[in-house]
Amino acid sequence: MTDLASTYLILWASQTGNAEWIAKNIHTDAKKKGYTGECHVMDDFEHTPLRKAGILILVTSNTGDGDAPDNALKFWKFLRSNKDKSYFAHTRFTVLGLGDSNYSSFNNTGKKIEKKFKDLGATVFYKKGLADDSEGLEIVVDPWIEKLWEVLPTVLRQNSGLSISESVEAEKELEKKMTELQVDPVSVPYSMKNRKKTLPDIVEKYTALENSLVKSIEKDVPVEDSSSKEKVSRKAFPLQISLDGLTPGVKLTGLPRVSAPVAKLAKLESQTKEKHEIDADLLSGKVPEFVVTPSPITYAPVTMVTCLTAPDAVKRTLEVEIDVGEEIEFEPGDAFGVVAPNDEELVEAIFYRLGISEEEYLYQLYTVDGGENLPSHLQKATSTTLFELFRYGVDLTSQPRKALFRMLADYASDPKEKLTLMYICSKQGLAVFNAVRAESPNLLDILETFPSCQPPLERLLDLLPAHMPRFYSISSSPLKHKHKIRFAFNVVEYITAVGKAERKGVATPWMDKIARKLSTEVTMTDNIKVPMFVRQNINAFVLPAETERPLVLVGPGTGIAPFIGFLEHRQAQREIRLSMGGIVGADPTQQIRAAFGPTYVYYGFRNRHKDFLFEKEINEFVADKTISRLAIAESRPDIEDEVNESQLKVYVQDLMKRDSAELYDLIVKQDAAIYVCGDAKGMAKGVQDALAEMLVEHQKTDLLEANKMLMSWIANKKYLRDLWA
């Protein structure tokens, strides 16, 4: 096929909004360049010119352990069921995948989609891009898009009056102009406004010295408290940015293109929210109507809170029980989403920093317009306040994109601040950008680092990611806790290593707050509710139907939580069987126990005196033989506990290597199902290596074949993982 296609189709699938944002930016730029086409979410494929469009651009992220995003499940089901090898015979396509190399199934969705399109007769016109979020998506995404504009004129008709070769050259020249900047830092005047609020680099290093008379600058941003009308403060932590690499005469290259303005805020004249409505919403935790979830939101009352860790533990871990009523069905291993808002004080501080009055952000009602390219998480925001938009609509705390810094540069009036922002998002400033990401600044921190920067709210709505629900594994069985869901979580609060900035999560501190920082088990008397919804379990992380099948459960830290639900369920199933009796003439107890396969549990924590989560329950499971074998890894034991030096810092993967012969018999010969829950970066890779070594040693195979076997176990749902980065 050498003829030019007349139209394109962009299909995107996104779990957190990144793939959607990238796809819609490509679509906007393509239209500006004179191309004709459409942009849709993958699950709307039935309403698109799927086979008529000659060029397909597929942009997809991943969720879980390489699974397709929720809004691609229908599309993927359609592709898998399609056996027509010529279905896309007249289609040329490319794929941009967004993944995370902390997971072994890196960019699995993008790879699978490319293979399936090839199987259905489509031809690749441009090599796929596989971006890695652990390194920074922009490292792959930006040059991939840059090259796309050079390739596209060779396959797609452009309404520009230029020949193909002229279009390609024009794109190269345009890209150069838009992504390069010649600067001379020596000639840039130092702003007096900036000087008042920051320390020179040569002085800053002395702030870390003990008893130093030179003090680092922390800023308190005053905020008007809507309830008491008094001034409160939220500490902002300006970023520490090194400009050592910004040498005189340097050319900044690889700058992200300025994204096109999309969101438009329009006041609903004479329409405001009453104070009593605002107070009622804050008290009840009511979620604004523009927030879309995969299934309807249930406001579940909190019925119990337990602190699972000791007061002096490094992490504070809570178990919470909520009443979900009779309508919601679930089983152990299912996950559910919590719709938690951004911190109220953080949102108020941002508005104060931007000079927006309480009357404007708290009471005035707005609608958000923007047409087809408006991000999906804002499309139903037709009557809401700015306060609700920034609490529930956009993410204020995730690692910032380069495109955000590029946009902020346009609204910085101080020349040095503008230059610094451009440097951060350039190719030359990559090390600085990575250092900034490592500090995990929130939006307030970034704004306070650049005092002259005054971005419009509409541009922030364009560039900030969607505010996402937080998902938790269910740690209970409906057979034991009817209509109740229990779940456990670490309260995320920490101090950064470099800037000593206070950081905290979104959902866990919020839930800790509504649980009133309780340290003992109580029954809640107040009507405290959590907005939640049950998520479809697409990766089969549930117990096998056959109770005879052996289980290997690996879950350090809060990774043990879903397995408490598994064990409760098996325990309850066995008790039900015992209550029904066995076959006449046989020993019913022995007979019924034999109907339940062995369960090996590998559990790890830092210190048994501080971090042994669910200790009482686990001991009971061992006592009644619900757990056949319990292996405990303690990574930070007390020295006085008569622990040998060689036994310090033991992890679950170490114990699995120790038990490799038994595990091989259980997993390979008895067909045990393997479940792993916890950290993807360290633990999951260690467990994968331990399993691979087990196969090498006892199956007498090489490492490559062992890993292939593990991948087949994952595909066949024998080896299931619920991981987080």
mmCIF file of C-alpha atoms in Angstrom, residues 325-453:
data_model
loop_
_atom_site.group_PDB
_atom_site.id
_atom_site.type_symbol
_atom_site.label_atom_id
_atom_site.label_comp_id
_atom_site.label_asym_id
_atom_site.label_seq_id
_atom_site.Cartn_x
_atom_site.Cartn_y
_atom_site.Cartn_z
ATOM 1 C CA GLY A 325 -25.501 -3.488 52.653
ATOM 2 C CA GLU A 326 -27.285 -6.304 50.857
ATOM 3 C CA GLU A 327 -26.973 -4.995 47.297
ATOM 4 C CA ILE A 328 -23.215 -5.370 46.887
ATOM 5 C CA GLU A 329 -21.825 -8.844 46.265
ATOM 6 C CA PHE A 330 -18.148 -9.642 46.599
ATOM 7 C CA GLU A 331 -15.721 -12.468 47.280
ATOM 8 C CA PRO A 332 -12.251 -12.581 48.847
ATOM 9 C CA GLY A 333 -9.669 -11.162 46.460
ATOM 10 C CA ASP A 334 -11.981 -8.549 45.002
ATOM 11 C CA ALA A 335 -10.909 -4.923 45.170
ATOM 12 C CA PHE A 336 -12.984 -1.802 45.655
ATOM 13 C CA GLY A 337 -12.411 1.867 44.972
ATOM 14 C CA VAL A 338 -12.549 4.698 47.494
ATOM 15 C CA VAL A 339 -13.348 8.178 46.196
ATOM 16 C CA ALA A 340 -11.211 10.271 48.530
ATOM 17 C CA PRO A 341 -10.824 14.036 47.988
ATOM 18 C CA ASN A 342 -7.667 16.113 47.832
ATOM 19 C CA ASP A 343 -6.729 17.677 51.152
ATOM 20 C CA GLU A 344 -9.022 20.606 51.945
ATOM 21 C CA GLU A 345 -6.240 22.846 53.273
ATOM 22 C CA LEU A 346 -4.054 22.139 50.230
ATOM 23 C CA VAL A 347 -6.851 23.175 47.860
ATOM 24 C CA GLU A 348 -7.575 26.364 49.823
ATOM 25 C CA ALA A 349 -3.862 27.249 49.910
ATOM 26 C CA ILE A 350 -3.580 26.864 46.125
ATOM 27 C CA PHE A 351 -6.531 29.185 45.561
ATOM 28 C CA TYR A 352 -5.085 31.718 47.990
ATOM 29 C CA ARG A 353 -1.710 31.524 46.204
ATOM 30 C CA LEU A 354 -3.453 32.206 42.871
ATOM 31 C CA GLY A 355 -5.384 35.140 44.300
ATOM 32 C CA ILE A 356 -8.828 33.551 44.003
ATOM 33 C CA SER A 357 -11.302 34.645 46.643
ATOM 34 C CA GLU A 358 -13.395 32.341 48.782
ATOM 35 C CA GLU A 359 -16.519 33.752 47.153
ATOM 36 C CA GLU A 360 -15.200 32.655 43.757
ATOM 37 C CA TYR A 361 -13.933 29.176 44.586
ATOM 38 C CA LEU A 362 -16.320 28.047 47.318
ATOM 39 C CA TYR A 363 -19.729 29.471 46.388
ATOM 40 C CA GLN A 364 -19.827 30.448 42.691
ATOM 41 C CA LEU A 365 -21.042 27.708 40.309
ATOM 42 C CA TYR A 366 -19.246 27.060 37.011
ATOM 43 C CA THR A 367 -19.521 24.868 33.960
ATOM 44 C CA VAL A 368 -16.485 23.433 32.168
ATOM 45 C CA ASP A 369 -16.638 23.540 28.367
ATOM 46 C CA GLY A 370 -14.086 22.298 25.862
ATOM 47 C CA GLY A 371 -15.736 20.174 23.209
ATOM 48 C CA GLU A 372 -14.585 16.698 22.188
ATOM 49 C CA ASN A 373 -11.037 17.194 23.466
ATOM 50 C CA LEU A 374 -12.111 18.029 27.017
ATOM 51 C CA PRO A 375 -10.683 15.313 29.320
ATOM 52 C CA SER A 376 -13.294 12.701 30.169
ATOM 53 C CA HIS A 377 -13.016 13.365 33.919
ATOM 54 C CA LEU A 378 -14.274 16.942 33.346
ATOM 55 C CA GLN A 379 -16.947 16.316 30.745
ATOM 56 C CA LYS A 380 -19.821 16.143 33.240
ATOM 57 C CA ALA A 381 -18.713 19.194 35.240
ATOM 58 C CA THR A 382 -21.653 21.333 34.159
ATOM 59 C CA SER A 383 -22.648 22.848 37.510
ATOM 60 C CA THR A 384 -19.943 22.739 40.154
ATOM 61 C CA THR A 385 -17.656 24.933 42.235
ATOM 62 C CA LEU A 386 -13.927 25.437 41.737
ATOM 63 C CA PHE A 387 -13.461 23.938 45.193
ATOM 64 C CA GLU A 388 -15.157 20.698 44.081
ATOM 65 C CA LEU A 389 -13.186 20.647 40.808
ATOM 66 C CA PHE A 390 -9.866 20.858 42.624
ATOM 67 C CA ARG A 391 -10.833 18.433 45.388
ATOM 68 C CA TYR A 392 -12.349 15.715 43.181
ATOM 69 C CA GLY A 393 -11.492 16.535 39.565
ATOM 70 C CA VAL A 394 -7.719 16.933 39.254
ATOM 71 C CA ASP A 395 -4.650 15.336 40.840
ATOM 72 C CA LEU A 396 -2.601 17.827 42.870
ATOM 73 C CA THR A 397 0.016 15.467 44.317
ATOM 74 C CA SER A 398 1.226 13.029 41.625
ATOM 75 C CA GLN A 399 4.630 13.416 39.977
ATOM 76 C CA PRO A 400 4.425 16.386 37.579
ATOM 77 C CA ARG A 401 4.625 16.106 33.794
ATOM 78 C CA LYS A 402 7.134 18.056 31.728
ATOM 79 C CA ALA A 403 4.188 19.627 29.918
ATOM 80 C CA LEU A 404 3.080 21.237 33.193
ATOM 81 C CA PHE A 405 6.442 22.985 33.642
ATOM 82 C CA ARG A 406 6.377 24.062 29.982
ATOM 83 C CA MET A 407 2.952 25.628 30.440
ATOM 84 C CA LEU A 408 3.964 27.328 33.704
ATOM 85 C CA ALA A 409 6.929 28.919 31.909
ATOM 86 C CA ASP A 410 4.484 30.851 29.726
ATOM 87 C CA TYR A 411 2.929 32.427 32.810
ATOM 88 C CA ALA A 412 6.103 33.302 34.759
ATOM 89 C CA SER A 413 6.848 37.035 34.567
ATOM 90 C CA ASP A 414 10.310 36.740 36.110
ATOM 91 C CA PRO A 415 12.911 35.954 33.377
ATOM 92 C CA LYS A 416 15.019 33.663 35.566
ATOM 93 C CA GLU A 417 11.985 31.687 36.714
ATOM 94 C CA LYS A 418 10.826 31.330 33.100
ATOM 95 C CA LEU A 419 14.282 30.091 32.082
ATOM 96 C CA THR A 420 14.414 27.629 34.991
ATOM 97 C CA LEU A 421 11.017 26.180 34.068
ATOM 98 C CA MET A 422 12.119 25.759 30.445
ATOM 99 C CA TYR A 423 15.356 24.137 31.595
ATOM 100 C CA ILE A 424 13.516 21.603 33.782
ATOM 101 C CA CYS A 425 11.502 20.297 30.847
ATOM 102 C CA SER A 426 14.359 20.301 28.323
ATOM 103 C CA LYS A 427 16.625 17.442 27.283
ATOM 104 C CA GLN A 428 19.543 19.200 28.969
ATOM 105 C CA GLY A 429 17.608 19.449 32.233
ATOM 106 C CA LEU A 430 16.634 15.760 32.419
ATOM 107 C CA ALA A 431 18.654 15.153 35.597
ATOM 108 C CA VAL A 432 16.975 18.147 37.251
ATOM 109 C CA PHE A 433 13.530 16.971 36.103
ATOM 110 C CA ASN A 434 14.173 13.511 37.581
ATOM 111 C CA ALA A 435 15.379 15.106 40.834
ATOM 112 C CA VAL A 436 12.188 17.175 40.983
ATOM 113 C CA ARG A 437 10.046 14.065 40.396
ATOM 114 C CA ALA A 438 11.937 12.260 43.166
ATOM 115 C CA GLU A 439 10.840 15.010 45.567
ATOM 116 C CA SER A 440 7.152 14.305 44.698
ATOM 117 C CA PRO A 441 6.097 17.965 44.940
ATOM 118 C CA ASN A 442 2.449 18.909 45.010
ATOM 119 C CA LEU A 443 1.089 21.785 42.951
ATOM 120 C CA LEU A 444 1.452 24.244 45.841
ATOM 121 C CA ASP A 445 5.155 23.449 46.205
ATOM 122 C CA ILE A 446 5.735 24.067 42.491
ATOM 123 C CA LEU A 447 3.840 27.361 42.503
ATOM 124 C CA GLU A 448 5.742 28.560 45.568
ATOM 125 C CA THR A 449 9.061 27.717 43.886
ATOM 126 C CA PHE A 450 8.183 30.196 41.132
ATOM 127 C CA PRO A 451 6.510 33.195 42.819
ATOM 128 C CA SER A 452 5.998 35.159 39.589
ATOM 129 C CA CYS A 453 4.097 32.312 37.939
#
